[in-house]
């Protein structure tokens, strides 16, 4: 398996790891094994340097000043938007709205699209594997409007039951909101096909892309997504950065989400007229340094051959799946045929929090808990899972350390 991973991928793992300073430290006297990438990925030196340059040489507000620093900051900020546009293949940069992260992106659409287009008796379709960020904004909207939240069920593997999805779509459906990749199960959903089906009913689709954009190349035009939302901190950029991509024809029709400075054309006490895209949805001073950092993270991903990174990471996931499946007492939660990055598991008679704490003693960072996906835990009848989640800088040796440490946990509790 060692040679399989190395030969198939042709991936220079040593060079890649050297780009991420955090990875070379020790934790509890052991080399850090960072397997909590679904929560937040690490940041390469080039992104750190870009943020530092902004703070050292360019720090100022954007879109407001005529002075040198402000103009430079504005140029860098808008260049980051262009990079996002090219990275996800949006038609226009103004379709890429900077938000604080995926949560804010979904809330923006639920608030703005929802308040304009969802009415009493309408239906909002989500799935049983959604993160709370793609459940609660819709639930709140449904309560306010007297609309109904409907849920696409999943099977025992943690895959969407697509026939049920097709049955749930109807003329009352006003939006479908579904994750591209589940953060608790790792399932990759067939969103392109799901979008095509929804469009037959004239229904727009929001894709929660928090766990897809960091793990494989995406093309929003090819998917034909109406809204596509993701967080920078899961894709090698700082916290506070993130993007809501929306088709211009929808964004133009939607009212502002937040109001205040930066999003207006004219203001009198009688009436305010709004700026066009993207400013209409970017009230107040945004996370300038963080979003410039997101642009730098995209430059980094382009520089390393992101498609090759995705292939390597997927092989690593397959290797880890094989290794953990072979350990007696380990149960994998989420065994979909199409998966990315995430390996959730339980160990008989050991609470996932104890697994997480013991692994930490060996320098291994995983996440234990419900992963903000309590309905998934309810479906699998577990209170929580332990979750290892991979990035392209993880190694086969780290998977071996994980597997050995899991075996030790089992031995301790046996
Ligand atoms: N999932 C995890 O450990 P924010 O917090 O806004 O950056 O992302 C929210 C979010 C939305 N959708 C999905 C599919 C997600 O995975 C997340 C964040 C983290 O799994 C924190 S709970």
Tab-separated table of C-alpha atoms and ligand atoms in Angstrom:
chain	number	residue	atom	x	y	z
A	1	UNK	CA	0.000	0.000	0.000
A	2	UNK	CA	2.952	2.290	0.727
A	3	UNK	CA	4.189	2.105	-2.844
A	4	UNK	CA	0.629	2.344	-4.141
A	5	UNK	CA	0.132	5.736	-2.479
A	6	UNK	CA	3.540	7.068	-3.478
A	7	UNK	CA	3.699	5.746	-7.020
A	8	UNK	CA	0.134	6.418	-8.042
A	9	UNK	CA	0.198	10.018	-6.959
A	10	UNK	CA	3.663	11.206	-7.849
A	11	UNK	CA	3.214	13.724	-5.084
A	12	UNK	CA	6.154	15.459	-3.445
A	13	UNK	CA	4.872	15.214	0.102
A	14	UNK	CA	8.083	16.415	1.797
A	15	UNK	CA	8.091	19.610	-0.232
A	16	UNK	CA	4.391	20.216	0.402
A	17	UNK	CA	4.739	19.689	4.161
A	18	UNK	CA	7.610	22.159	4.283
A	19	UNK	CA	5.150	24.816	3.046
A	20	UNK	CA	3.114	24.511	6.279
A	21	UNK	CA	5.151	25.649	9.308
A	22	UNK	CA	2.609	24.417	11.863
A	23	UNK	CA	3.122	20.807	10.811
A	24	UNK	CA	6.718	20.588	12.011
A	25	UNK	CA	5.949	21.057	15.704
A	26	UNK	CA	5.650	18.473	18.443
A	27	UNK	CA	2.587	18.065	20.654
A	28	UNK	CA	2.851	16.244	23.962
A	29	UNK	CA	6.375	15.288	22.983
A	30	UNK	CA	5.252	13.633	19.720
A	31	UNK	CA	5.286	14.936	16.139
A	32	UNK	CA	1.968	16.650	15.454
A	33	UNK	CA	-0.378	14.510	13.355
A	34	UNK	CA	-2.998	16.979	12.218
A	35	UNK	CA	-6.161	15.167	11.157
A	36	UNK	CA	-8.773	17.815	11.904
A	37	UNK	CA	-8.807	19.450	8.495
A	38	UNK	CA	-12.592	19.390	8.148
A	39	UNK	CA	-12.776	21.744	11.134
A	40	UNK	CA	-9.970	24.034	9.937
A	41	UNK	CA	-7.064	23.339	7.634
A	42	UNK	CA	-3.555	24.697	8.142
A	43	UNK	CA	-2.105	27.767	6.465
A	44	UNK	CA	0.965	27.743	4.183
A	45	UNK	CA	3.814	30.213	4.697
A	46	UNK	CA	2.935	32.139	1.521
A	47	UNK	CA	-0.517	32.913	2.928
A	48	UNK	CA	0.947	33.940	6.282
A	49	UNK	CA	3.409	36.197	4.449
A	50	UNK	CA	0.664	37.780	2.354
A	51	UNK	CA	-1.366	38.611	5.473
A	52	UNK	CA	1.701	40.043	7.172
A	53	UNK	CA	2.482	42.198	4.107
A	54	UNK	CA	-1.009	43.661	4.184
A	55	UNK	CA	-0.724	44.460	7.894
A	56	UNK	CA	2.796	45.825	7.561
A	57	UNK	CA	2.517	47.827	4.341
A	58	UNK	CA	-1.073	48.181	3.157
A	59	UNK	CA	-3.401	48.213	6.158
A	60	UNK	CA	-6.258	50.635	5.473
A	61	UNK	CA	-9.941	50.546	4.603
A	62	UNK	CA	-11.083	49.660	1.102
A	63	UNK	CA	-13.451	51.290	-1.395
A	64	UNK	CA	-13.431	54.536	0.603
A	65	UNK	CA	-10.077	56.284	0.422
A	66	UNK	CA	-8.499	58.157	-2.427
A	67	UNK	CA	-5.131	57.802	-0.728
A	68	UNK	CA	-2.324	55.460	-1.693
A	69	UNK	CA	-2.781	52.812	1.024
A	70	UNK	CA	-6.517	52.547	0.553
A	71	UNK	CA	-6.151	52.206	-3.177
A	72	UNK	CA	-3.546	49.481	-2.775
A	73	UNK	CA	-5.716	47.592	-0.280
A	74	UNK	CA	-8.728	47.913	-2.583
A	75	UNK	CA	-6.722	46.598	-5.523
A	76	UNK	CA	-5.493	43.602	-3.483
A	77	UNK	CA	-9.004	42.868	-2.183
A	78	UNK	CA	-10.581	42.984	-5.630
A	79	UNK	CA	-7.710	40.904	-7.043
A	80	UNK	CA	-8.623	38.245	-4.461
A	81	UNK	CA	-12.200	38.292	-5.773
A	82	UNK	CA	-10.892	37.743	-9.316
A	83	UNK	CA	-8.870	34.777	-8.064
A	84	UNK	CA	-11.972	33.279	-6.447
A	85	UNK	CA	-13.886	33.791	-9.678
A	86	UNK	CA	-11.270	31.916	-11.711
A	87	UNK	CA	-10.836	29.195	-9.077
A	88	UNK	CA	-14.496	28.200	-9.091
A	89	UNK	CA	-15.101	29.344	-12.694
A	90	UNK	CA	-17.805	31.904	-11.938
A	91	UNK	CA	-18.950	33.951	-14.926
A	92	UNK	CA	-18.170	37.276	-13.264
A	93	UNK	CA	-16.209	38.356	-10.193
A	94	UNK	CA	-19.228	40.272	-8.914
A	95	UNK	CA	-21.053	36.965	-8.474
A	96	UNK	CA	-18.545	36.190	-5.705
A	97	UNK	CA	-19.647	37.861	-2.472
A	98	UNK	CA	-17.163	37.868	0.390
A	99	UNK	CA	-18.713	36.598	3.616
A	100	UNK	CA	-17.288	35.521	6.982
A	101	UNK	CA	-17.658	31.864	6.054
A	102	UNK	CA	-20.101	29.217	4.987
A	103	UNK	CA	-22.485	29.901	7.882
A	104	UNK	CA	-22.872	33.534	6.935
A	105	UNK	CA	-23.289	32.612	3.267
A	106	UNK	CA	-26.209	30.265	3.972
A	107	UNK	CA	-27.794	32.774	6.353
A	108	UNK	CA	-27.489	35.461	3.696
A	109	UNK	CA	-29.378	33.378	1.147
A	110	UNK	CA	-32.001	32.155	3.638
A	111	UNK	CA	-32.605	35.712	4.783
A	112	UNK	CA	-32.493	37.483	1.450
A	113	UNK	CA	-33.774	34.924	-1.087
A	114	UNK	CA	-36.045	33.432	1.569
A	115	UNK	CA	-37.757	36.630	2.561
A	116	UNK	CA	-38.418	37.553	-1.047
A	117	UNK	CA	-39.302	34.216	-2.628
A	118	UNK	CA	-40.589	31.884	0.118
A	119	UNK	CA	-44.193	32.166	1.261
A	120	UNK	CA	-46.786	30.307	3.316
A	121	UNK	CA	-47.301	26.745	2.129
A	122	UNK	CA	-44.009	26.668	0.193
A	123	UNK	CA	-41.439	23.958	0.761
A	124	UNK	CA	-37.694	24.099	1.421
A	125	UNK	CA	-35.788	20.929	0.666
A	126	UNK	CA	-32.643	20.025	2.584
A	127	UNK	CA	-31.022	16.662	3.312
A	128	UNK	CA	-30.623	14.432	6.355
A	129	UNK	CA	-26.847	14.831	6.314
A	130	UNK	CA	-26.678	18.622	6.539
A	131	UNK	CA	-24.471	20.568	8.928
A	132	UNK	CA	-26.506	22.720	11.337
A	133	UNK	CA	-25.440	25.766	9.271
A	134	UNK	CA	-27.525	24.394	6.408
A	135	UNK	CA	-30.491	23.397	8.584
A	136	UNK	CA	-31.249	26.101	11.105
A	137	UNK	CA	-31.384	29.160	8.784
A	138	UNK	CA	-33.996	27.280	6.707
A	139	UNK	CA	-35.874	26.109	9.795
A	140	UNK	CA	-36.104	29.685	11.085
A	141	UNK	CA	-37.250	30.894	7.666
A	142	UNK	CA	-39.872	28.140	7.451
A	143	UNK	CA	-41.220	29.035	10.915
A	144	UNK	CA	-41.442	32.709	10.046
A	145	UNK	CA	-43.110	32.162	6.695
A	146	UNK	CA	-45.341	29.214	7.489
A	147	UNK	CA	-43.353	27.168	4.979
A	148	UNK	CA	-42.435	23.514	5.350
A	149	UNK	CA	-38.955	22.053	5.750
A	150	UNK	CA	-38.664	18.729	3.941
A	151	UNK	CA	-35.738	16.357	4.260
A	152	UNK	CA	-34.137	14.039	1.695
A	153	UNK	CA	-33.421	10.788	3.578
A	154	UNK	CA	-30.157	8.845	3.643
A	155	UNK	CA	-29.401	5.128	3.572
A	156	UNK	CA	-27.229	3.040	5.925
A	157	UNK	CA	-24.093	3.903	3.966
A	158	UNK	CA	-24.790	7.595	4.476
A	159	UNK	CA	-25.805	8.268	0.877
A	160	UNK	CA	-28.755	10.362	-0.218
A	161	UNK	CA	-31.705	8.326	-1.477
A	162	UNK	CA	-32.011	10.038	-4.830
A	163	UNK	CA	-35.402	8.509	-5.774
A	164	UNK	CA	-36.825	10.083	-2.619
A	165	UNK	CA	-35.298	13.412	-3.604
A	166	UNK	CA	-37.053	13.252	-6.947
A	167	UNK	CA	-40.349	12.426	-5.209
A	168	UNK	CA	-39.981	15.326	-2.783
A	169	UNK	CA	-39.499	17.958	-5.491
A	170	UNK	CA	-42.735	19.590	-6.568
A	171	UNK	CA	-44.263	22.914	-7.596
A	172	UNK	CA	-44.292	24.110	-3.950
A	173	UNK	CA	-40.501	23.618	-3.594
A	174	UNK	CA	-38.839	27.042	-3.512
A	175	UNK	CA	-35.227	26.061	-2.886
A	176	UNK	CA	-33.026	22.982	-2.450
A	177	UNK	CA	-30.095	23.358	-0.015
A	178	UNK	CA	-27.684	20.450	0.075
A	179	UNK	CA	-24.062	19.793	0.970
A	180	UNK	CA	-21.584	18.852	-1.732
A	181	UNK	CA	-19.621	16.786	0.813
A	182	UNK	CA	-20.904	15.805	4.257
A	183	UNK	CA	-18.622	16.914	7.102
A	184	UNK	CA	-19.716	14.070	9.385
A	185	UNK	CA	-19.784	11.191	6.860
A	186	UNK	CA	-17.557	12.302	4.006
A	187	UNK	CA	-20.221	11.434	1.423
A	188	UNK	CA	-19.835	13.243	-1.902
A	189	UNK	CA	-23.315	14.005	-3.160
A	190	UNK	CA	-24.215	13.949	-6.882
A	191	UNK	CA	-24.994	17.663	-6.825
A	192	UNK	CA	-24.664	18.194	-10.586
A	193	UNK	CA	-27.445	15.685	-11.271
A	194	UNK	CA	-29.493	16.981	-8.334
A	195	UNK	CA	-29.246	20.545	-9.640
A	196	UNK	CA	-30.351	19.437	-13.118
A	197	UNK	CA	-33.379	17.687	-11.591
A	198	UNK	CA	-34.315	20.714	-9.471
A	199	UNK	CA	-34.011	22.998	-12.481
A	200	UNK	CA	-36.643	20.906	-14.312
A	201	UNK	CA	-39.014	22.226	-11.635
A	202	UNK	CA	-37.567	25.741	-11.921
A	203	UNK	CA	-36.132	25.378	-8.399
A	204	UNK	CA	-32.765	26.994	-7.521
A	205	UNK	CA	-30.165	25.022	-5.574
A	206	UNK	CA	-27.781	26.180	-2.851
A	207	UNK	CA	-24.749	23.950	-2.427
A	208	UNK	CA	-22.934	23.971	0.917
A	209	UNK	CA	-19.396	23.604	-0.374
A	210	UNK	CA	-17.547	23.906	2.952
A	211	UNK	CA	-16.100	20.402	2.540
A	212	UNK	CA	-15.750	20.210	-1.249
A	213	UNK	CA	-13.801	23.284	-2.353
A	214	UNK	CA	-10.783	22.361	-0.170
A	215	UNK	CA	-10.626	18.799	-1.509
A	216	UNK	CA	-11.137	18.796	-5.286
A	217	UNK	CA	-11.448	21.293	-8.148
A	218	UNK	CA	-14.980	22.601	-8.710
A	219	UNK	CA	-16.657	24.463	-11.538
A	220	UNK	CA	-19.843	26.273	-10.556
A	221	UNK	CA	-20.878	26.766	-14.178
A	222	UNK	CA	-20.493	23.093	-14.949
A	223	UNK	CA	-22.496	22.221	-11.814
A	224	UNK	CA	-24.984	24.964	-12.761
A	225	UNK	CA	-25.277	25.792	-9.026
A	226	UNK	CA	-27.405	28.802	-8.219
A	227	UNK	CA	-25.595	29.420	-4.921
A	228	UNK	CA	-22.321	27.875	-3.784
A	229	UNK	CA	-20.945	28.715	-0.322
A	230	UNK	CA	-17.629	27.991	1.363
A	231	UNK	CA	-15.229	29.052	4.127
A	232	UNK	CA	-11.634	30.172	3.670
A	233	UNK	CA	-10.348	28.618	6.893
A	234	UNK	CA	-11.055	25.119	5.579
A	235	UNK	CA	-9.120	25.843	2.374
A	236	UNK	CA	-5.748	26.962	3.729
A	237	UNK	CA	-6.737	30.615	4.266
A	238	UNK	CA	-7.377	32.594	7.475
A	239	UNK	CA	-10.603	32.514	9.480
A	240	UNK	CA	-13.055	35.275	8.612
A	241	UNK	CA	-12.697	34.736	4.870
A	242	UNK	CA	-15.343	33.029	2.793
A	243	UNK	CA	-17.454	33.241	-0.329
A	244	UNK	CA	-21.040	33.122	-1.406
A	245	UNK	CA	-21.136	32.534	-5.143
A	246	UNK	CA	-24.554	33.336	-6.566
A	247	UNK	CA	-25.835	33.565	-10.096
A	248	UNK	CA	-26.199	37.217	-11.012
A	249	UNK	CA	-29.812	36.763	-12.067
A	250	UNK	CA	-30.692	35.657	-8.515
A	251	UNK	CA	-28.449	38.071	-6.620
A	252	UNK	CA	-29.823	41.014	-8.619
A	253	UNK	CA	-33.365	40.142	-7.548
A	254	UNK	CA	-32.512	39.639	-3.877
A	255	UNK	CA	-32.725	42.380	-1.225
A	256	UNK	CA	-29.669	43.270	0.919
A	257	UNK	CA	-28.908	41.050	3.893
A	258	UNK	CA	-27.201	43.638	6.078
A	259	UNK	CA	-27.363	47.366	5.564
A	260	UNK	CA	-25.026	50.242	6.408
A	261	UNK	CA	-21.864	51.672	4.900
A	262	UNK	CA	-20.452	50.473	1.618
A	263	UNK	CA	-23.643	48.965	0.188
A	264	UNK	CA	-25.508	52.094	-0.905
A	265	UNK	CA	-25.759	54.351	-3.919
A	266	UNK	CA	-27.654	57.245	-2.282
A	267	UNK	CA	-29.075	57.834	1.189
A	268	UNK	CA	-31.636	60.393	2.338
A	269	UNK	CA	-33.859	60.153	5.392
A	270	UNK	CA	-36.725	59.322	3.058
A	271	UNK	CA	-35.083	56.643	0.953
A	272	UNK	CA	-31.924	54.658	0.274
A	273	UNK	CA	-30.917	53.202	-3.053
A	274	UNK	CA	-28.488	50.305	-3.096
A	275	UNK	CA	-25.189	49.684	-4.826
A	276	UNK	CA	-24.920	46.932	-7.426
A	277	UNK	CA	-23.139	43.622	-7.006
A	278	UNK	CA	-21.103	42.697	-5.078
A	279	UNK	CA	-21.254	45.750	-2.756
A	280	UNK	CA	-25.008	45.349	-2.168
A	281	UNK	CA	-24.202	42.295	-0.031
A	282	UNK	CA	-21.026	43.574	1.633
A	283	UNK	CA	-22.170	46.142	4.203
A	284	UNK	CA	-19.542	47.532	6.565
A	285	UNK	CA	-15.800	46.964	6.606
A	286	UNK	CA	-15.139	43.381	5.529
A	287	UNK	CA	-12.381	40.969	6.610
A	288	UNK	CA	-9.861	42.609	4.285
A	289	UNK	CA	-6.688	40.825	5.430
A	290	UNK	CA	-8.457	37.462	5.580
A	291	UNK	CA	-9.888	37.694	2.082
A	292	UNK	CA	-6.575	38.869	0.619
A	293	UNK	CA	-5.215	35.774	2.370
A	294	UNK	CA	-7.871	33.674	0.635
A	295	UNK	CA	-6.585	35.002	-2.685
A	296	UNK	CA	-3.070	33.955	-1.664
A	297	UNK	CA	-4.336	30.486	-0.683
A	298	UNK	CA	-5.868	30.122	-4.151
A	299	UNK	CA	-2.538	31.147	-5.724
A	300	UNK	CA	-0.917	28.465	-3.598
A	301	UNK	CA	-3.413	25.785	-4.667
A	302	UNK	CA	-2.872	26.711	-8.307
A	303	UNK	CA	0.892	26.511	-7.825
A	304	UNK	CA	0.889	22.939	-6.461
A	305	UNK	CA	-1.348	21.244	-9.057
A	306	UNK	CA	-4.525	21.000	-7.057
A	307	UNK	CA	-5.936	18.158	-9.155
A	308	UNK	CA	-2.890	16.035	-8.255
A	309	UNK	CA	-3.332	17.035	-4.597
A	310	UNK	CA	-6.940	15.827	-4.726
A	311	UNK	CA	-5.894	12.473	-6.209
A	312	UNK	CA	-3.219	11.947	-3.552
A	313	UNK	CA	-5.582	12.879	-0.743
A	314	UNK	CA	-8.200	10.484	-2.026
A	315	UNK	CA	-5.712	7.630	-2.105
A	316	UNK	CA	-4.786	8.460	1.467
A	317	UNK	CA	-8.436	8.300	2.477
A	318	UNK	CA	-8.727	4.886	0.844
A	319	UNK	CA	-5.605	3.687	2.636
A	320	UNK	CA	-6.916	4.961	5.991
A	321	UNK	CA	-10.313	3.391	5.355
A	322	UNK	CA	-8.675	0.040	4.710
A	323	UNK	CA	-6.449	0.314	7.791
A	324	UNK	CA	-9.179	1.334	10.219
A	325	UNK	CA	-11.666	-1.195	8.835
A	326	UNK	CA	-9.161	-3.923	9.671
A	327	UNK	CA	-9.084	-3.011	13.383
A	328	UNK	CA	-11.444	-5.139	15.402
A	329	UNK	CA	-13.807	-3.002	17.460
A	330	UNK	CA	-13.735	-0.012	15.078
A	331	UNK	CA	-16.954	0.812	13.255
A	332	UNK	CA	-16.897	3.241	10.363
A	333	UNK	CA	-19.832	5.641	10.234
A	334	UNK	CA	-20.325	6.709	6.636
A	335	UNK	CA	-19.357	4.152	4.013
A	336	UNK	CA	-20.642	5.880	0.891
A	337	UNK	CA	-19.239	4.797	-2.460
A	338	UNK	CA	-18.139	8.364	-3.204
A	339	UNK	CA	-16.271	9.981	-0.328
A	340	UNK	CA	-13.821	12.784	0.341
A	341	UNK	CA	-11.442	13.546	3.221
A	342	UNK	CA	-13.555	12.353	6.165
A	343	UNK	CA	-13.327	9.137	8.183
A	344	UNK	CA	-15.831	8.992	11.046
A	345	UNK	CA	-15.721	6.053	13.406
A	346	UNK	CA	-16.741	4.716	16.772
A	347	UNK	CA	-15.096	2.201	19.077
A	348	UNK	CA	-17.263	-0.160	21.035
A	349	UNK	CA	-17.611	0.915	24.684
A	350	UNK	CA	-15.376	3.977	24.317
A	351	UNK	CA	-16.851	7.468	24.133
A	352	UNK	CA	-15.487	9.451	21.152
A	353	UNK	CA	-14.362	12.225	23.504
A	354	UNK	CA	-12.151	9.709	25.301
A	355	UNK	CA	-10.765	8.571	21.937
A	356	UNK	CA	-9.974	12.188	21.062
A	357	UNK	CA	-8.317	12.862	24.420
A	358	UNK	CA	-6.172	9.728	24.338
A	359	UNK	CA	-5.091	10.329	20.727
A	360	UNK	CA	-4.111	13.860	21.687
A	361	UNK	CA	-1.600	12.360	24.124
A	362	UNK	CA	0.086	10.892	21.053
A	363	UNK	CA	0.068	14.256	19.276
A	364	UNK	CA	-2.852	13.294	17.036
A	365	UNK	CA	-5.506	15.946	16.424
A	366	UNK	CA	-8.897	14.541	15.452
A	367	UNK	CA	-12.383	15.824	16.208
A	368	UNK	CA	-14.823	14.048	18.492
A	369	UNK	CA	-18.445	15.046	18.874
A	370	UNK	CA	-21.590	15.458	16.794
A	371	UNK	CA	-19.795	17.651	14.239
A	372	UNK	CA	-22.749	20.060	14.179
A	373	UNK	CA	-24.741	17.340	12.454
A	374	UNK	CA	-26.950	15.995	15.228
A	375	UNK	CA	-29.561	14.527	12.842
A	376	UNK	CA	-26.810	12.346	11.345
A	377	UNK	CA	-25.908	11.088	14.832
A	378	UNK	CA	-29.590	10.380	15.476
A	379	UNK	CA	-29.856	8.420	12.233
A	380	UNK	CA	-26.872	6.219	13.104
A	381	UNK	CA	-27.994	6.039	16.755
A	382	UNK	CA	-24.694	7.241	18.163
A	383	UNK	CA	-24.165	10.198	20.516
A	384	UNK	CA	-21.031	11.245	18.652
A	385	UNK	CA	-18.235	9.952	16.454
A	386	UNK	CA	-14.480	10.329	16.313
A	387	UNK	CA	-13.483	11.888	13.027
A	388	UNK	CA	-10.172	11.967	11.194
A	389	UNK	CA	-10.184	14.320	8.217
A	390	UNK	CA	-7.370	14.542	5.712
A	391	UNK	CA	-5.642	17.161	3.625
A	392	UNK	CA	-3.042	16.741	0.871
A	393	UNK	CA	-0.221	17.349	3.384
A	394	UNK	CA	-1.064	14.285	5.468
A	395	UNK	CA	0.949	11.122	5.004
A	396	UNK	CA	0.549	7.405	4.983
A	397	UNK	CA	2.880	7.264	7.995
A	398	UNK	CA	0.476	9.513	9.888
A	399	UNK	CA	-2.337	7.121	9.058
A	400	UNK	CA	-0.214	4.317	10.494
A	401	UNK	CA	0.334	6.324	13.709
A	402	UNK	CA	-3.425	6.898	13.894
A	403	UNK	CA	-4.185	3.215	13.430
A	404	UNK	CA	-1.599	2.144	16.036
A	405	UNK	CA	-2.938	4.670	18.547
A	406	UNK	CA	-6.516	3.526	17.974
A	407	UNK	CA	-5.375	-0.026	18.662
A	408	UNK	CA	-3.847	1.223	21.944
A	409	UNK	CA	-7.150	2.878	22.904
A	410	UNK	CA	-8.923	-0.432	22.316
A	411	UNK	CA	-6.312	-2.292	24.377
A	412	UNK	CA	-6.663	0.184	27.275
A	413	UNK	CA	-10.450	-0.235	27.381
A	414	UNK	CA	-10.465	-3.996	26.697
B	1	LIG	N1	-17.756	22.300	9.821
B	1	LIG	C1	-16.448	20.753	11.121
B	1	LIG	O1	-15.629	20.454	11.997
B	1	LIG	P1	-18.159	27.778	9.128
B	1	LIG	O2	-18.145	27.465	10.584
B	1	LIG	O3	-19.129	28.858	8.783
B	1	LIG	O4	-16.807	28.022	8.562
B	1	LIG	O5	-18.637	26.440	8.372
B	1	LIG	C2	-19.849	25.846	8.721
B	1	LIG	C3	-20.009	24.561	8.001
B	1	LIG	C4	-21.022	24.435	7.059
B	1	LIG	N2	-21.169	23.330	6.330
B	1	LIG	C5	-20.369	22.269	6.488
B	1	LIG	C6	-20.561	21.071	5.622
B	1	LIG	C7	-19.336	22.321	7.425
B	1	LIG	O6	-18.520	21.271	7.566
B	1	LIG	C8	-19.162	23.484	8.216
B	1	LIG	C9	-18.128	23.538	9.302
B	1	LIG	C10	-16.730	22.205	10.850
B	1	LIG	O7	-17.025	19.883	10.476
B	1	LIG	C11	-17.066	22.942	12.104
B	1	LIG	S1	-18.541	22.362	12.847
